[in-house]
């Protein structure tokens, strides 16, 4: 685990990320808050590309909790059977759709606690929805962010909540809103797990990783 980088280094890192892509976007396709919740819940232990392939047809017929309930568990399963753990995920999506209809008038709540009370929605999913839909500076730590945070010194921590707090505490305020997207994309395409592409890295000279590749 690298040591936490100092404030000026952090500010320069995120200045470079911002300069390269001022408005980074998540790669899960959605059309409203509900479809975002569903897409993120389906993405656990699956790729965004695989989820998008399944949900393109699903969201054409079920883009609200009411329509998802009308589709039913079996109908939903037919759309998402290419995604890992699809049977349990189908049960969760139907359950959360029912809760949204019965307790929230069909609307997705904007509080972390309410989101996390939904079946299949953990802290990471809640943070993605809070950030992407409700524009709160929530930090959703996935495997990419956990790796980048620890490898680079941007947000070191022994578990995801520690990394999440390190981002909240150490990333300059003006960059908090997009921090997790920059870090996810950096981890997905540059700072990859097995052989990071350090030669193409925007922050190579600022990163604490000792085993940089050529």
PDB file of C-alpha atoms in Angstrom:
ATOM      1  CA  UNK A   1       0.000   0.000   0.000  1.00  0.00           C
ATOM      2  CA  UNK A   2       1.445   3.358  -1.057  1.00  0.00           C
ATOM      3  CA  UNK A   3       1.583   6.323   1.299  1.00  0.00           C
ATOM      4  CA  UNK A   4      -1.122   8.988   0.896  1.00  0.00           C
ATOM      5  CA  UNK A   5      -0.006  11.635  -1.609  1.00  0.00           C
ATOM      6  CA  UNK A   6       0.193  15.235  -0.444  1.00  0.00           C
ATOM      7  CA  UNK A   7      -2.431  17.863  -1.294  1.00  0.00           C
ATOM      8  CA  UNK A   8      -0.497  19.642  -4.060  1.00  0.00           C
ATOM      9  CA  UNK A   9       0.250  16.357  -5.801  1.00  0.00           C
ATOM     10  CA  UNK A  10      -3.405  15.350  -5.544  1.00  0.00           C
ATOM     11  CA  UNK A  11      -4.503  18.688  -6.964  1.00  0.00           C
ATOM     12  CA  UNK A  12      -2.170  18.295  -9.956  1.00  0.00           C
ATOM     13  CA  UNK A  13      -3.329  14.716 -10.583  1.00  0.00           C
ATOM     14  CA  UNK A  14      -6.980  15.718 -10.767  1.00  0.00           C
ATOM     15  CA  UNK A  15      -6.202  18.866 -12.722  1.00  0.00           C
ATOM     16  CA  UNK A  16      -4.686  16.589 -15.384  1.00  0.00           C
ATOM     17  CA  UNK A  17      -7.664  14.217 -15.313  1.00  0.00           C
ATOM     18  CA  UNK A  18      -9.994  17.206 -15.689  1.00  0.00           C
ATOM     19  CA  UNK A  19      -7.955  18.675 -18.529  1.00  0.00           C
ATOM     20  CA  UNK A  20      -8.021  15.357 -20.394  1.00  0.00           C
ATOM     21  CA  UNK A  21     -11.778  14.787 -19.872  1.00  0.00           C
ATOM     22  CA  UNK A  22     -13.751  17.492 -18.108  1.00  0.00           C
ATOM     23  CA  UNK A  23     -17.038  15.561 -17.935  1.00  0.00           C
ATOM     24  CA  UNK A  24     -16.304  11.839 -17.542  1.00  0.00           C
ATOM     25  CA  UNK A  25     -19.327   9.573 -17.844  1.00  0.00           C
ATOM     26  CA  UNK A  26     -20.201   6.178 -16.438  1.00  0.00           C
ATOM     27  CA  UNK A  27     -20.464   3.446 -19.043  1.00  0.00           C
ATOM     28  CA  UNK A  28     -23.683   1.791 -17.856  1.00  0.00           C
ATOM     29  CA  UNK A  29     -26.555   2.714 -20.170  1.00  0.00           C
ATOM     30  CA  UNK A  30     -29.728   4.041 -18.522  1.00  0.00           C
ATOM     31  CA  UNK A  31     -32.616   6.376 -19.272  1.00  0.00           C
ATOM     32  CA  UNK A  32     -33.751   7.429 -15.784  1.00  0.00           C
ATOM     33  CA  UNK A  33     -32.994   6.918 -12.092  1.00  0.00           C
ATOM     34  CA  UNK A  34     -34.796   3.572 -11.962  1.00  0.00           C
ATOM     35  CA  UNK A  35     -32.938   2.060 -14.906  1.00  0.00           C
ATOM     36  CA  UNK A  36     -29.670   3.311 -13.403  1.00  0.00           C
ATOM     37  CA  UNK A  37     -30.429   1.499 -10.130  1.00  0.00           C
ATOM     38  CA  UNK A  38     -31.250  -1.669 -12.048  1.00  0.00           C
ATOM     39  CA  UNK A  39     -28.185  -1.448 -14.290  1.00  0.00           C
ATOM     40  CA  UNK A  40     -25.803  -0.925 -11.376  1.00  0.00           C
ATOM     41  CA  UNK A  41     -27.419  -3.740  -9.375  1.00  0.00           C
ATOM     42  CA  UNK A  42     -27.032  -6.054 -12.377  1.00  0.00           C
ATOM     43  CA  UNK A  43     -23.388  -5.062 -12.836  1.00  0.00           C
ATOM     44  CA  UNK A  44     -22.159  -6.796  -9.664  1.00  0.00           C
ATOM     45  CA  UNK A  45     -19.593  -9.411 -10.763  1.00  0.00           C
ATOM     46  CA  UNK A  46     -20.337  -8.566 -14.398  1.00  0.00           C
ATOM     47  CA  UNK A  47     -18.931  -6.190 -17.008  1.00  0.00           C
ATOM     48  CA  UNK A  48     -20.642  -2.942 -17.998  1.00  0.00           C
ATOM     49  CA  UNK A  49     -20.568  -4.092 -21.625  1.00  0.00           C
ATOM     50  CA  UNK A  50     -22.341  -7.338 -20.732  1.00  0.00           C
ATOM     51  CA  UNK A  51     -24.983  -5.505 -18.704  1.00  0.00           C
ATOM     52  CA  UNK A  52     -25.584  -2.958 -21.473  1.00  0.00           C
ATOM     53  CA  UNK A  53     -26.080  -5.732 -24.020  1.00  0.00           C
ATOM     54  CA  UNK A  54     -28.793  -7.270 -21.841  1.00  0.00           C
ATOM     55  CA  UNK A  55     -30.533  -4.070 -20.739  1.00  0.00           C
ATOM     56  CA  UNK A  56     -30.923  -2.432 -24.150  1.00  0.00           C
ATOM     57  CA  UNK A  57     -33.927  -4.625 -24.901  1.00  0.00           C
ATOM     58  CA  UNK A  58     -35.047  -4.802 -21.257  1.00  0.00           C
ATOM     59  CA  UNK A  59     -35.330  -1.041 -20.781  1.00  0.00           C
ATOM     60  CA  UNK A  60     -37.391  -0.681 -23.954  1.00  0.00           C
ATOM     61  CA  UNK A  61     -40.162  -2.658 -22.262  1.00  0.00           C
ATOM     62  CA  UNK A  62     -39.525  -2.010 -18.558  1.00  0.00           C
ATOM     63  CA  UNK A  63     -38.129   1.426 -17.738  1.00  0.00           C
ATOM     64  CA  UNK A  64     -40.253   2.015 -14.603  1.00  0.00           C
ATOM     65  CA  UNK A  65     -40.870  -0.087 -11.464  1.00  0.00           C
ATOM     66  CA  UNK A  66     -44.481  -0.594 -12.538  1.00  0.00           C
ATOM     67  CA  UNK A  67     -43.477  -1.959 -15.950  1.00  0.00           C
ATOM     68  CA  UNK A  68     -40.815  -4.172 -14.347  1.00  0.00           C
ATOM     69  CA  UNK A  69     -43.448  -5.704 -12.055  1.00  0.00           C
ATOM     70  CA  UNK A  70     -45.719  -6.258 -15.050  1.00  0.00           C
ATOM     71  CA  UNK A  71     -42.856  -8.020 -16.840  1.00  0.00           C
ATOM     72  CA  UNK A  72     -42.421 -10.328 -13.856  1.00  0.00           C
ATOM     73  CA  UNK A  73     -39.494 -12.393 -12.651  1.00  0.00           C
ATOM     74  CA  UNK A  74     -39.610 -14.898 -15.508  1.00  0.00           C
ATOM     75  CA  UNK A  75     -39.915 -12.189 -18.131  1.00  0.00           C
ATOM     76  CA  UNK A  76     -36.990 -10.324 -16.584  1.00  0.00           C
ATOM     77  CA  UNK A  77     -34.910 -13.493 -16.430  1.00  0.00           C
ATOM     78  CA  UNK A  78     -35.296 -13.916 -20.176  1.00  0.00           C
ATOM     79  CA  UNK A  79     -33.600 -10.565 -20.719  1.00  0.00           C
ATOM     80  CA  UNK A  80     -30.729 -10.933 -18.241  1.00  0.00           C
ATOM     81  CA  UNK A  81     -29.804 -14.639 -18.423  1.00  0.00           C
ATOM     82  CA  UNK A  82     -26.451 -13.775 -20.031  1.00  0.00           C
ATOM     83  CA  UNK A  83     -25.427 -11.923 -16.826  1.00  0.00           C
ATOM     84  CA  UNK A  84     -23.805 -13.767 -13.931  1.00  0.00           C
ATOM     85  CA  UNK A  85     -26.050 -14.622 -10.946  1.00  0.00           C
ATOM     86  CA  UNK A  86     -29.059 -13.665 -13.081  1.00  0.00           C
ATOM     87  CA  UNK A  87     -31.638 -15.615 -11.078  1.00  0.00           C
ATOM     88  CA  UNK A  88     -30.844 -13.912  -7.771  1.00  0.00           C
ATOM     89  CA  UNK A  89     -30.526 -10.549  -9.508  1.00  0.00           C
ATOM     90  CA  UNK A  90     -33.958 -11.010 -11.117  1.00  0.00           C
ATOM     91  CA  UNK A  91     -35.491 -11.705  -7.690  1.00  0.00           C
ATOM     92  CA  UNK A  92     -33.829  -8.578  -6.264  1.00  0.00           C
ATOM     93  CA  UNK A  93     -34.934  -6.318  -9.129  1.00  0.00           C
ATOM     94  CA  UNK A  94     -38.560  -7.454  -8.792  1.00  0.00           C
ATOM     95  CA  UNK A  95     -38.433  -6.984  -5.008  1.00  0.00           C
ATOM     96  CA  UNK A  96     -36.891  -3.516  -5.233  1.00  0.00           C
ATOM     97  CA  UNK A  97     -39.418  -2.544  -7.908  1.00  0.00           C
ATOM     98  CA  UNK A  98     -42.261  -3.546  -5.601  1.00  0.00           C
ATOM     99  CA  UNK A  99     -40.764  -1.554  -2.710  1.00  0.00           C
ATOM    100  CA  UNK A 100     -40.339   1.517  -4.922  1.00  0.00           C
ATOM    101  CA  UNK A 101     -43.986   1.322  -5.987  1.00  0.00           C
ATOM    102  CA  UNK A 102     -45.425   0.587  -2.542  1.00  0.00           C
ATOM    103  CA  UNK A 103     -43.219   2.820  -0.382  1.00  0.00           C
ATOM    104  CA  UNK A 104     -41.847   5.543  -2.664  1.00  0.00           C
ATOM    105  CA  UNK A 105     -44.613   6.151  -5.189  1.00  0.00           C
ATOM    106  CA  UNK A 106     -42.537   4.629  -7.969  1.00  0.00           C
ATOM    107  CA  UNK A 107     -39.717   7.145  -7.479  1.00  0.00           C
ATOM    108  CA  UNK A 108     -36.095   6.366  -6.641  1.00  0.00           C
ATOM    109  CA  UNK A 109     -35.160   7.917  -3.258  1.00  0.00           C
ATOM    110  CA  UNK A 110     -32.198  10.286  -3.020  1.00  0.00           C
ATOM    111  CA  UNK A 111     -30.804   9.162   0.341  1.00  0.00           C
ATOM    112  CA  UNK A 112     -28.091   6.549   0.785  1.00  0.00           C
ATOM    113  CA  UNK A 113     -29.937   4.830   3.632  1.00  0.00           C
ATOM    114  CA  UNK A 114     -33.137   4.470   1.591  1.00  0.00           C
ATOM    115  CA  UNK A 115     -31.236   3.203  -1.441  1.00  0.00           C
ATOM    116  CA  UNK A 116     -29.294   0.680   0.612  1.00  0.00           C
ATOM    117  CA  UNK A 117     -32.540  -0.662   2.063  1.00  0.00           C
ATOM    118  CA  UNK A 118     -33.481  -1.925  -1.412  1.00  0.00           C
ATOM    119  CA  UNK A 119     -32.733  -5.608  -2.207  1.00  0.00           C
ATOM    120  CA  UNK A 120     -29.484  -6.022  -4.128  1.00  0.00           C
ATOM    121  CA  UNK A 121     -28.407  -2.421  -3.538  1.00  0.00           C
ATOM    122  CA  UNK A 122     -25.225  -2.071  -1.496  1.00  0.00           C
ATOM    123  CA  UNK A 123     -23.171   0.965  -0.603  1.00  0.00           C
ATOM    124  CA  UNK A 124     -21.363   1.028  -3.948  1.00  0.00           C
ATOM    125  CA  UNK A 125     -24.596   0.896  -5.959  1.00  0.00           C
ATOM    126  CA  UNK A 126     -26.151   3.588  -3.778  1.00  0.00           C
ATOM    127  CA  UNK A 127     -23.126   5.837  -4.257  1.00  0.00           C
ATOM    128  CA  UNK A 128     -23.196   5.419  -8.033  1.00  0.00           C
ATOM    129  CA  UNK A 129     -26.861   6.457  -8.136  1.00  0.00           C
ATOM    130  CA  UNK A 130     -26.291   9.392  -5.766  1.00  0.00           C
ATOM    131  CA  UNK A 131     -23.383  10.591  -7.884  1.00  0.00           C
ATOM    132  CA  UNK A 132     -24.653   9.997 -11.403  1.00  0.00           C
ATOM    133  CA  UNK A 133     -28.328  10.856 -10.984  1.00  0.00           C
ATOM    134  CA  UNK A 134     -28.566  13.128  -7.970  1.00  0.00           C
ATOM    135  CA  UNK A 135     -25.180  14.820  -8.567  1.00  0.00           C
ATOM    136  CA  UNK A 136     -23.910  14.264  -5.057  1.00  0.00           C
ATOM    137  CA  UNK A 137     -20.118  13.883  -4.641  1.00  0.00           C
ATOM    138  CA  UNK A 138     -20.469  10.261  -3.504  1.00  0.00           C
ATOM    139  CA  UNK A 139     -17.536   7.945  -4.175  1.00  0.00           C
ATOM    140  CA  UNK A 140     -18.389   4.442  -5.396  1.00  0.00           C
ATOM    141  CA  UNK A 141     -15.300   2.290  -4.810  1.00  0.00           C
ATOM    142  CA  UNK A 142     -15.056  -0.723  -7.108  1.00  0.00           C
ATOM    143  CA  UNK A 143     -12.088  -3.015  -7.766  1.00  0.00           C
ATOM    144  CA  UNK A 144     -10.570  -0.491 -10.214  1.00  0.00           C
ATOM    145  CA  UNK A 145     -10.667   2.392  -7.730  1.00  0.00           C
ATOM    146  CA  UNK A 146      -9.431   0.180  -4.907  1.00  0.00           C
ATOM    147  CA  UNK A 147      -6.435  -0.864  -7.021  1.00  0.00           C
ATOM    148  CA  UNK A 148      -5.638   2.614  -8.356  1.00  0.00           C
ATOM    149  CA  UNK A 149      -6.086   4.241  -4.958  1.00  0.00           C
ATOM    150  CA  UNK A 150      -3.674   1.858  -3.256  1.00  0.00           C
ATOM    151  CA  UNK A 151      -1.163   1.511  -6.083  1.00  0.00           C
ATOM    152  CA  UNK A 152      -0.801   5.223  -6.764  1.00  0.00           C
ATOM    153  CA  UNK A 153      -1.180   6.712  -3.288  1.00  0.00           C
ATOM    154  CA  UNK A 154      -4.270   8.682  -4.350  1.00  0.00           C
ATOM    155  CA  UNK A 155      -6.474   6.877  -1.818  1.00  0.00           C
ATOM    156  CA  UNK A 156      -4.730   4.096   0.093  1.00  0.00           C
ATOM    157  CA  UNK A 157      -6.790   1.872   2.364  1.00  0.00           C
ATOM    158  CA  UNK A 158      -7.140  -1.719   3.478  1.00  0.00           C
ATOM    159  CA  UNK A 159     -10.844  -1.928   2.565  1.00  0.00           C
ATOM    160  CA  UNK A 160     -13.295  -0.126   0.267  1.00  0.00           C
ATOM    161  CA  UNK A 161     -14.731   2.131   2.982  1.00  0.00           C
ATOM    162  CA  UNK A 162     -11.257   3.330   3.963  1.00  0.00           C
ATOM    163  CA  UNK A 163     -10.485   4.081   0.303  1.00  0.00           C
ATOM    164  CA  UNK A 164     -13.841   5.871  -0.010  1.00  0.00           C
ATOM    165  CA  UNK A 165     -13.010   8.062   2.990  1.00  0.00           C
ATOM    166  CA  UNK A 166      -9.513   8.738   1.644  1.00  0.00           C
ATOM    167  CA  UNK A 167     -11.022  10.065  -1.593  1.00  0.00           C
ATOM    168  CA  UNK A 168     -13.518  12.226   0.314  1.00  0.00           C
ATOM    169  CA  UNK A 169     -10.795  13.554   2.634  1.00  0.00           C
ATOM    170  CA  UNK A 170      -7.955  14.111   0.149  1.00  0.00           C
ATOM    171  CA  UNK A 171      -9.334  14.871  -3.322  1.00  0.00           C
ATOM    172  CA  UNK A 172      -9.723  18.667  -3.705  1.00  0.00           C
ATOM    173  CA  UNK A 173     -13.352  19.758  -3.380  1.00  0.00           C
ATOM    174  CA  UNK A 174     -13.648  21.033  -6.958  1.00  0.00           C
ATOM    175  CA  UNK A 175     -12.870  17.542  -8.268  1.00  0.00           C
ATOM    176  CA  UNK A 176     -15.023  15.454  -5.897  1.00  0.00           C
ATOM    177  CA  UNK A 177     -18.031  15.186  -8.229  1.00  0.00           C
ATOM    178  CA  UNK A 178     -16.161  13.366 -10.991  1.00  0.00           C
ATOM    179  CA  UNK A 179     -13.368  11.750  -8.955  1.00  0.00           C
ATOM    180  CA  UNK A 180     -14.736   8.231  -8.981  1.00  0.00           C
ATOM    181  CA  UNK A 181     -15.365   8.273 -12.739  1.00  0.00           C
ATOM    182  CA  UNK A 182     -11.846   9.467 -13.494  1.00  0.00           C
ATOM    183  CA  UNK A 183     -10.421   6.767 -11.242  1.00  0.00           C
ATOM    184  CA  UNK A 184     -12.646   3.990 -12.628  1.00  0.00           C
ATOM    185  CA  UNK A 185     -11.777   4.839 -16.223  1.00  0.00           C
ATOM    186  CA  UNK A 186      -8.087   5.169 -15.349  1.00  0.00           C
ATOM    187  CA  UNK A 187      -8.137   1.750 -13.716  1.00  0.00           C
ATOM    188  CA  UNK A 188     -10.157   0.158 -16.491  1.00  0.00           C
ATOM    189  CA  UNK A 189      -8.020   1.343 -19.393  1.00  0.00           C
ATOM    190  CA  UNK A 190      -4.596   2.484 -18.110  1.00  0.00           C
ATOM    191  CA  UNK A 191      -3.794   1.324 -14.580  1.00  0.00           C
ATOM    192  CA  UNK A 192      -4.952  -2.234 -15.318  1.00  0.00           C
ATOM    193  CA  UNK A 193      -4.402  -5.064 -12.852  1.00  0.00           C
ATOM    194  CA  UNK A 194      -1.732  -7.265 -14.405  1.00  0.00           C
ATOM    195  CA  UNK A 195       0.427  -4.940 -16.447  1.00  0.00           C
ATOM    196  CA  UNK A 196      -0.397  -1.260 -16.024  1.00  0.00           C
ATOM    197  CA  UNK A 197       0.157   0.895 -19.091  1.00  0.00           C
ATOM    198  CA  UNK A 198       2.465   3.340 -17.316  1.00  0.00           C
ATOM    199  CA  UNK A 199       3.907   4.625 -20.596  1.00  0.00           C
ATOM    200  CA  UNK A 200       0.476   6.018 -21.506  1.00  0.00           C
ATOM    201  CA  UNK A 201      -0.326   7.316 -18.014  1.00  0.00           C
ATOM    202  CA  UNK A 202      -1.156  10.985 -17.455  1.00  0.00           C
ATOM    203  CA  UNK A 203       0.125  10.883 -13.891  1.00  0.00           C
ATOM    204  CA  UNK A 204       3.142   8.569 -14.242  1.00  0.00           C
ATOM    205  CA  UNK A 205       5.518  11.147 -12.716  1.00  0.00           C
ATOM    206  CA  UNK A 206       3.236  11.749  -9.713  1.00  0.00           C
ATOM    207  CA  UNK A 207       2.236   8.168  -8.906  1.00  0.00           C
ATOM    208  CA  UNK A 208       3.870   6.292  -6.019  1.00  0.00           C
ATOM    209  CA  UNK A 209       3.820   2.886  -7.723  1.00  0.00           C
ATOM    210  CA  UNK A 210       7.347   1.511  -7.535  1.00  0.00           C
ATOM    211  CA  UNK A 211       7.070  -1.141 -10.262  1.00  0.00           C
ATOM    212  CA  UNK A 212       6.199   1.145 -13.169  1.00  0.00           C
ATOM    213  CA  UNK A 213       6.252  -0.496 -16.594  1.00  0.00           C
ATOM    214  CA  UNK A 214       8.088   0.951 -19.555  1.00  0.00           C
TER     215      UNK A 214
END
